[in-house]
Coordinates of C-alpha atoms in Angstrom, one line a residue:
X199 CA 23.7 -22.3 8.3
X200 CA 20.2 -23.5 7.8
X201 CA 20.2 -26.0 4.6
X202 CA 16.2 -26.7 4.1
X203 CA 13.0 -25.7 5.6
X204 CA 9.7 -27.6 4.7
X205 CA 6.6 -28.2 5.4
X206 CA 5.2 -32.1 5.1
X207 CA 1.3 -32.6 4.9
X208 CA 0.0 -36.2 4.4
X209 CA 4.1 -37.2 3.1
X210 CA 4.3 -34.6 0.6
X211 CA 6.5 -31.1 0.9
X212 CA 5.7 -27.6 0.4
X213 CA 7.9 -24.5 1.4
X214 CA 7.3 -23.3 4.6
X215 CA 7.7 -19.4 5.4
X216 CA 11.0 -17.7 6.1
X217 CA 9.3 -17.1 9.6
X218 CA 9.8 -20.5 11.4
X219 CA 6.6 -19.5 14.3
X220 CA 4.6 -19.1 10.8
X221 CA 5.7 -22.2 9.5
X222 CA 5.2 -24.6 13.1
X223 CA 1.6 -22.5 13.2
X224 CA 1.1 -23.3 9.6
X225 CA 2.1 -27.1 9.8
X226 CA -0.3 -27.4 12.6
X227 CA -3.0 -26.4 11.2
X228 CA -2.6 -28.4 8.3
X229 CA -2.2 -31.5 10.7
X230 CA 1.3 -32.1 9.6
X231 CA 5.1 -31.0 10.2
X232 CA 7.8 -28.8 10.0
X233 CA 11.0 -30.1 9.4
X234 CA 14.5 -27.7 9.5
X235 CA 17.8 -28.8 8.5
X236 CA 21.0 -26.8 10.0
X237 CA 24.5 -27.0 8.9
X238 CA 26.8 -26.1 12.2
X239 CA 24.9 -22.9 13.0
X240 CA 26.0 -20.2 15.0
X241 CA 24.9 -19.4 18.2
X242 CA 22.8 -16.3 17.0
X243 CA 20.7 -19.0 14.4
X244 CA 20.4 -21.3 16.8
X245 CA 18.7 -19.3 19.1
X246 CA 15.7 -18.0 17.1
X247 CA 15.2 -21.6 16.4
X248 CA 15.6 -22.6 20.0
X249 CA 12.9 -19.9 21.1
X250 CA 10.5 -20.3 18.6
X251 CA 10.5 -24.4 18.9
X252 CA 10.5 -24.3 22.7
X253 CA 14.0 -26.1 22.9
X254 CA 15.7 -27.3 26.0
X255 CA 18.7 -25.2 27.2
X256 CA 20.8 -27.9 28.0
X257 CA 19.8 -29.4 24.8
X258 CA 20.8 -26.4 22.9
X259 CA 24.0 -26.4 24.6
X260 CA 24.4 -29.8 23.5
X261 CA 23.8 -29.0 20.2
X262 CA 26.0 -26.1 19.9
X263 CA 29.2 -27.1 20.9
X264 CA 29.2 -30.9 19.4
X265 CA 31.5 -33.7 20.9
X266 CA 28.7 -35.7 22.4
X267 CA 28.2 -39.4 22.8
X268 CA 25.5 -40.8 21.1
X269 CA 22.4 -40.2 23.3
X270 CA 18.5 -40.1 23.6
X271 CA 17.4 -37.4 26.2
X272 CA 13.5 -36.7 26.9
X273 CA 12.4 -32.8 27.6
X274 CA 9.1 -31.8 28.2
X275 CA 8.3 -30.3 25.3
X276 CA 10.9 -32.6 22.8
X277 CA 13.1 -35.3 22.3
X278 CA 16.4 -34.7 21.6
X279 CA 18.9 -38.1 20.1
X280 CA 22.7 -37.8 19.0
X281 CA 23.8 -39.9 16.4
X282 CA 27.6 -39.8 15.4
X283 CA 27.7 -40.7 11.8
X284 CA 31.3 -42.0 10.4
X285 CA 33.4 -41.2 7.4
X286 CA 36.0 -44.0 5.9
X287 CA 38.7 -42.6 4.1
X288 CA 40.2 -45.1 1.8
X289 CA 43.5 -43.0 1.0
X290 CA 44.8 -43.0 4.4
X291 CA 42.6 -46.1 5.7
X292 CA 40.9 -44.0 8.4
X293 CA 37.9 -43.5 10.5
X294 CA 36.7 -39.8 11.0
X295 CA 33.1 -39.1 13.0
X296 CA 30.7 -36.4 12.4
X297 CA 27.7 -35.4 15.1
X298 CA 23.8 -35.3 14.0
X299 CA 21.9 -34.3 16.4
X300 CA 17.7 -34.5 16.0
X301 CA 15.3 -33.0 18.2
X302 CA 11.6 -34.2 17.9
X303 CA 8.4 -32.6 19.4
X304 CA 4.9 -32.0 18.2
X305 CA 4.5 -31.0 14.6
X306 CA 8.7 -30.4 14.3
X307 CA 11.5 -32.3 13.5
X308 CA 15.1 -30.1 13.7
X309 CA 18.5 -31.8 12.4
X310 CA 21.7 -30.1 13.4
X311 CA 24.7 -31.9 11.6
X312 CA 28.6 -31.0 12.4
X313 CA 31.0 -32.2 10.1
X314 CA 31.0 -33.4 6.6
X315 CA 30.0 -37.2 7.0
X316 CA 26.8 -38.0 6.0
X317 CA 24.8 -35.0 4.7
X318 CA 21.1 -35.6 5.0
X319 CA 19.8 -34.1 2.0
X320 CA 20.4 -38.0 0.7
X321 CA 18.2 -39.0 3.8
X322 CA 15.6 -35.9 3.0
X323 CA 15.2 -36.8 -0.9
X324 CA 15.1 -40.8 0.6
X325 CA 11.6 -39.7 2.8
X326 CA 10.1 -37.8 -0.3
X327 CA 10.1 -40.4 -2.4
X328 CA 8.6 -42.6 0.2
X329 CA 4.9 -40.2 1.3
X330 CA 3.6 -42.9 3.3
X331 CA 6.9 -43.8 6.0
X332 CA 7.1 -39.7 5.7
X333 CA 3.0 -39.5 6.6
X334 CA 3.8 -40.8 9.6
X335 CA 5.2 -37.1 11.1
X336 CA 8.2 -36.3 12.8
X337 CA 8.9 -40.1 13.6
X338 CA 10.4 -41.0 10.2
X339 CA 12.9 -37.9 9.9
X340 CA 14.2 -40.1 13.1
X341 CA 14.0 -43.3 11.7
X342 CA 15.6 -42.3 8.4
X343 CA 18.6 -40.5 9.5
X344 CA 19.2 -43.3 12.2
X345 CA 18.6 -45.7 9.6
X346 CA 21.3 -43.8 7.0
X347 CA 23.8 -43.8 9.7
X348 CA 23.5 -47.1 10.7
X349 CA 23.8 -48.6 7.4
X350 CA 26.9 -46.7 7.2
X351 CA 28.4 -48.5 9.9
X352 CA 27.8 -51.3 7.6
X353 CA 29.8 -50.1 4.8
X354 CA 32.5 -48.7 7.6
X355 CA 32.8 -52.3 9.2
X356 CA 33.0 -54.1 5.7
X357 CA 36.2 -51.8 4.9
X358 CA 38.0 -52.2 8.0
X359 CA 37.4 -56.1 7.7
X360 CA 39.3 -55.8 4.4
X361 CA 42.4 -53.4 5.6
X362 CA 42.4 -55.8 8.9
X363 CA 43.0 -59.2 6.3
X364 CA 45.7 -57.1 4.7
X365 CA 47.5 -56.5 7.8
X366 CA 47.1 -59.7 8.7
X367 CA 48.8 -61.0 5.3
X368 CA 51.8 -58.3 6.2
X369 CA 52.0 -59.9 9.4
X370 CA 52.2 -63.4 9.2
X371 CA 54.0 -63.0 5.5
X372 CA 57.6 -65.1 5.7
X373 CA 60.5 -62.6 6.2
X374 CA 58.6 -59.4 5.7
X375 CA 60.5 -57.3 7.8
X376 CA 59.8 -53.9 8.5
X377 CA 58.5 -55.1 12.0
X378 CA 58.4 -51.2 13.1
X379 CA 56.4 -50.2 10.3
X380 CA 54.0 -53.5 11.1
X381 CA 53.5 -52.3 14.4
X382 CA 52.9 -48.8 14.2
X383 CA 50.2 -49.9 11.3
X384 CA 48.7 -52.3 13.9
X385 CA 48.7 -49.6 17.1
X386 CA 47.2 -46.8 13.9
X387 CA 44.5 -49.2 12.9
X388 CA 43.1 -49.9 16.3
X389 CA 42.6 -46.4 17.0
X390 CA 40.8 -46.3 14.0
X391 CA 38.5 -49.0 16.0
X392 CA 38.5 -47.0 18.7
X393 CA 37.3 -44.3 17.1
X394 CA 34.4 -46.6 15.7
X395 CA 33.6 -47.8 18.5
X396 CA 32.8 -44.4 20.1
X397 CA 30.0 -43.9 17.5
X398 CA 28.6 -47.1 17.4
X399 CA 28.6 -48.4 21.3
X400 CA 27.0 -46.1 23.0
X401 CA 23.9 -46.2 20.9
X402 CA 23.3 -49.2 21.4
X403 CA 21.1 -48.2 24.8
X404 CA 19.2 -45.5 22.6
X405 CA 17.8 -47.9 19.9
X406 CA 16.7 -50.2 22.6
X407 CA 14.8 -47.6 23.9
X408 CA 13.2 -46.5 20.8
X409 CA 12.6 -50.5 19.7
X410 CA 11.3 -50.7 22.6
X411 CA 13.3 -54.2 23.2
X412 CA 14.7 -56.0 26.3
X413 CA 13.6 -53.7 29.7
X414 CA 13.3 -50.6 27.8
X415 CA 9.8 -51.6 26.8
X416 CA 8.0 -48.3 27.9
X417 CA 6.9 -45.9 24.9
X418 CA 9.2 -42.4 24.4
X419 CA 7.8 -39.2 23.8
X420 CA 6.9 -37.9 20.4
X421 CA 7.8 -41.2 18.9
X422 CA 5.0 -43.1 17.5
X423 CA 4.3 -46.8 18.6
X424 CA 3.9 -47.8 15.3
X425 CA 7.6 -47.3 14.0
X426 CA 8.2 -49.7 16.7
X427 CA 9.2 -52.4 14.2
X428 CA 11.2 -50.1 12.0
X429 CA 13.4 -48.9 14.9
X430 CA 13.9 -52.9 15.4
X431 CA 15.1 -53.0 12.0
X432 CA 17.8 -50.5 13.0
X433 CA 18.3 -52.1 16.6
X434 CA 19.2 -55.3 14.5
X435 CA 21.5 -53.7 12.2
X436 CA 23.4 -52.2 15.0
X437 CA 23.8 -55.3 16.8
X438 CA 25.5 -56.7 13.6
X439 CA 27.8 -53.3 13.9
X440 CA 28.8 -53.7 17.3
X441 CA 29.0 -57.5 17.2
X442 CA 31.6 -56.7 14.1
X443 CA 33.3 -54.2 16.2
X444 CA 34.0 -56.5 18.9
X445 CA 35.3 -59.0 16.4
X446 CA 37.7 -56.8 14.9
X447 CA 38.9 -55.3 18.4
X448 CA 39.6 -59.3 19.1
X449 CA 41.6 -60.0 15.9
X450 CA 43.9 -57.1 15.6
X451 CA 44.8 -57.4 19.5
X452 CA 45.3 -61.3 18.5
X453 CA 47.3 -59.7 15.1
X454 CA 49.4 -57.7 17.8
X455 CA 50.3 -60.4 20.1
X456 CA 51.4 -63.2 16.9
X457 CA 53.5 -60.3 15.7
X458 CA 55.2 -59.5 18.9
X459 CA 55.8 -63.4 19.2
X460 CA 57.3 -63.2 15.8
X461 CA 59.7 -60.9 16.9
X462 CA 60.7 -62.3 19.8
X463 CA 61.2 -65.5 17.6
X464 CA 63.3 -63.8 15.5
X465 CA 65.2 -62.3 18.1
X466 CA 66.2 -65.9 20.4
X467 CA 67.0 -66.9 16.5
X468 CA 69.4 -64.0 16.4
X469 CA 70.7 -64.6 19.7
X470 CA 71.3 -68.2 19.1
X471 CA 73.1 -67.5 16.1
X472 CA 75.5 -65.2 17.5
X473 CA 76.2 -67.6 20.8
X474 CA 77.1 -69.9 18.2
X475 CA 79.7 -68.2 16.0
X476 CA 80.7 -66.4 19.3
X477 CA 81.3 -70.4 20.7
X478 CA 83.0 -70.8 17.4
X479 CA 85.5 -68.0 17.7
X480 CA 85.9 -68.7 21.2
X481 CA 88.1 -72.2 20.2
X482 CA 90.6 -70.6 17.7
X483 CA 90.8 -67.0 20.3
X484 CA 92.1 -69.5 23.3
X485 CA 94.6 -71.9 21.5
X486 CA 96.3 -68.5 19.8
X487 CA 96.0 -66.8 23.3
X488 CA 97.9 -69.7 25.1
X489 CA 100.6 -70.3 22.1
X490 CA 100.8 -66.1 22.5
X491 CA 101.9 -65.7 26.1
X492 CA 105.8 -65.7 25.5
X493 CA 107.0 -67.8 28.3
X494 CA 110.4 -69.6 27.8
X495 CA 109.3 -73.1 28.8
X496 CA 106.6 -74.5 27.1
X497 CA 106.0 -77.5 25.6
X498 CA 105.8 -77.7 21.1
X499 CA 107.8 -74.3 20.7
X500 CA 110.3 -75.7 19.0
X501 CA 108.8 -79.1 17.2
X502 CA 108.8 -78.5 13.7
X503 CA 105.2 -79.3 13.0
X504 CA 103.5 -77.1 15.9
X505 CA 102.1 -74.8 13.9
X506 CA 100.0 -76.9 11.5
X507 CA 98.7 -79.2 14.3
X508 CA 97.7 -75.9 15.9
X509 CA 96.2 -75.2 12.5
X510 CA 94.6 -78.5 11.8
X511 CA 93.0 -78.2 15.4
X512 CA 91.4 -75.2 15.0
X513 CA 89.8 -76.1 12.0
X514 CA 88.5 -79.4 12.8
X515 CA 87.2 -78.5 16.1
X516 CA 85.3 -75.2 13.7
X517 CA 83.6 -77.7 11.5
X518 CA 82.7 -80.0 14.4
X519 CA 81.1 -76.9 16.1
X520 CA 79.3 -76.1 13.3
X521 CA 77.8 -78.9 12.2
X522 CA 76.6 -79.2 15.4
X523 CA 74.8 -75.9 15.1
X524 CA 73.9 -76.8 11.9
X525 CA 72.2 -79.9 13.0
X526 CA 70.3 -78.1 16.2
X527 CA 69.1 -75.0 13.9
X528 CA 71.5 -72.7 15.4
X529 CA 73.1 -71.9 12.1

């Protein structure tokens, strides 16, 4: 579905024609740019677009079926970068990823967007408002949807920094129990790293490039040299993300490990405290199995007081055991 056509002179928009040729022709001429948005278009949309902007095949593919990692790939006649915005879902503490993927050439900007995170028209309204980051062509639709998702990463991280204190509160909470439920929360929530991590990892390499930091210093194509700094900005930002990312991947495996301790813990406790009363019941089992075996001859049968010694016996050997339980914990 396409969601906006428009045509940007010197930062400000005017409707471009139905006819997209028309409207790259028109832009052109007026020394400024076209700029389509799509909504998961069909094959059939995509096409006219790919034909009348000159798109890469592979490109196209790319764009059409979705499930890419994040990814800047130079054509000759474009540039085409994969972002994979994410969604939080505060109901069911989850992470959920979307694809938007930009292609960039001379005089055009097209955004294809998959999924329901992150809708540009925020990003779109964002660049209107500002005429001179949106004079600066094609660059700054690229700039300002990296810079939107990015800063969602933000938001994402700060979230799962508050359910991870939580579970760690549940964890290392005295007698809380439930240690099935604990773990199956722990496993659920690092997959919801996981899944975080697959968005923000990978893009790490393509905001280098665009920055223009470390060895990926040479220019890129249809990017300007000026936004340079700007694509720092977002560089920087995502290097906070990922540096987050790591952290939390650290703590819940750290969360995982105390809490499987804690059960083992519990466990030798258990065990302990059965071994004792089993030791306990061991005493009183014997002295009735001997005094029960029925032979003729044996020595107290028939002394008056047999029975209460026996008696006595049992029981002060029971409270000697436990107290000495008692006193080593095992009780």
């Amino acid at each position: 579905m396409i969601v906006d056509c428009a045509i940007y002179r010197e930062g400000h928009r005017s409707e471009g024609p139905r006819d997209f040729s028309d409207a790259l022709d028109e832009a052109r001429a007026a020394g400024g740019f076209v700029w389509i948005g799509l909504h998961e278009p069909s094959a059939d949309e995509f096409d006219l677009v790919a034909q009348e902007f000159g798109l890469h095949p592979l490109a196209v593919e790319d764009a059409l079926k979705a499930h890419q990692r994040p990814k800047l790939e130079v054509y000759d006649d474009s540039l085409f970068v994969v972002l994979k915005p994410v969604v939080y879902e505060p109901q069911s503490d989850t992470v959920s990823s979307g694809e938007v993927m930009i292609f960039l050439g001379d005089s055009f900007a097209v955004t294809v967007r998959h999924g329901e995170g992150t809708p540009l028209k925020a990003v779109r309204q964002r660049l209107e408002r500002e005429p001179d980051l949106l004079g600066e062509g094609p660059t700054s639709v690229l700039y300002a949807v990296a810079d939107a998702v990015v800063d969602h990463y933000l938001e994402v991280a700060t979230e799962l920094q508050n359910d991870l204190e939580e579970l760690e509160t549940e964890v290392f909470l005295p007698d809380s129990g439930g240690s099935r439920h604990t773990a199956s929360r722990i496993y659920d929530f690092k997959r919801q790293i996981l899944e975080f991590r697959r968005a923000t990892g990978p893009l790490a390499l393509p905001m280098s490039r665009l920055a223009g930091v470390g060895t990926y210093g040479a220019p890129v194509p249809f990017v300007r040299d000026g936004a340079r700094p700007f694509f720092r900005d977002v560089h920087d930002h995502l290097t906070r993300v990922n540096e987050s990312v790591e952290g939390l991947d650290r703590l819940v495996s750290d969360i995982l490990s105390a809490h499987l301790a804690q059960i083992s813990v519990r466990q030798n406790d258990d065990m302990r405290k059965i071994s004792a009363w089993a030791a306990m019941a061991a005493i009183p089992t014997m002295l009735a199995g001997i005094y029960g075996m029925n032979f003729e001859h044996m020595p107290e049968l028939r002394w008056e007081w047999s029975y209460p010694v026996v008696i006595v016996v049992m029981a002060v050997l029971e409270v000697l055991l436990y107290r000495q339980f008692k006193r080593r914990g095992w009780m």
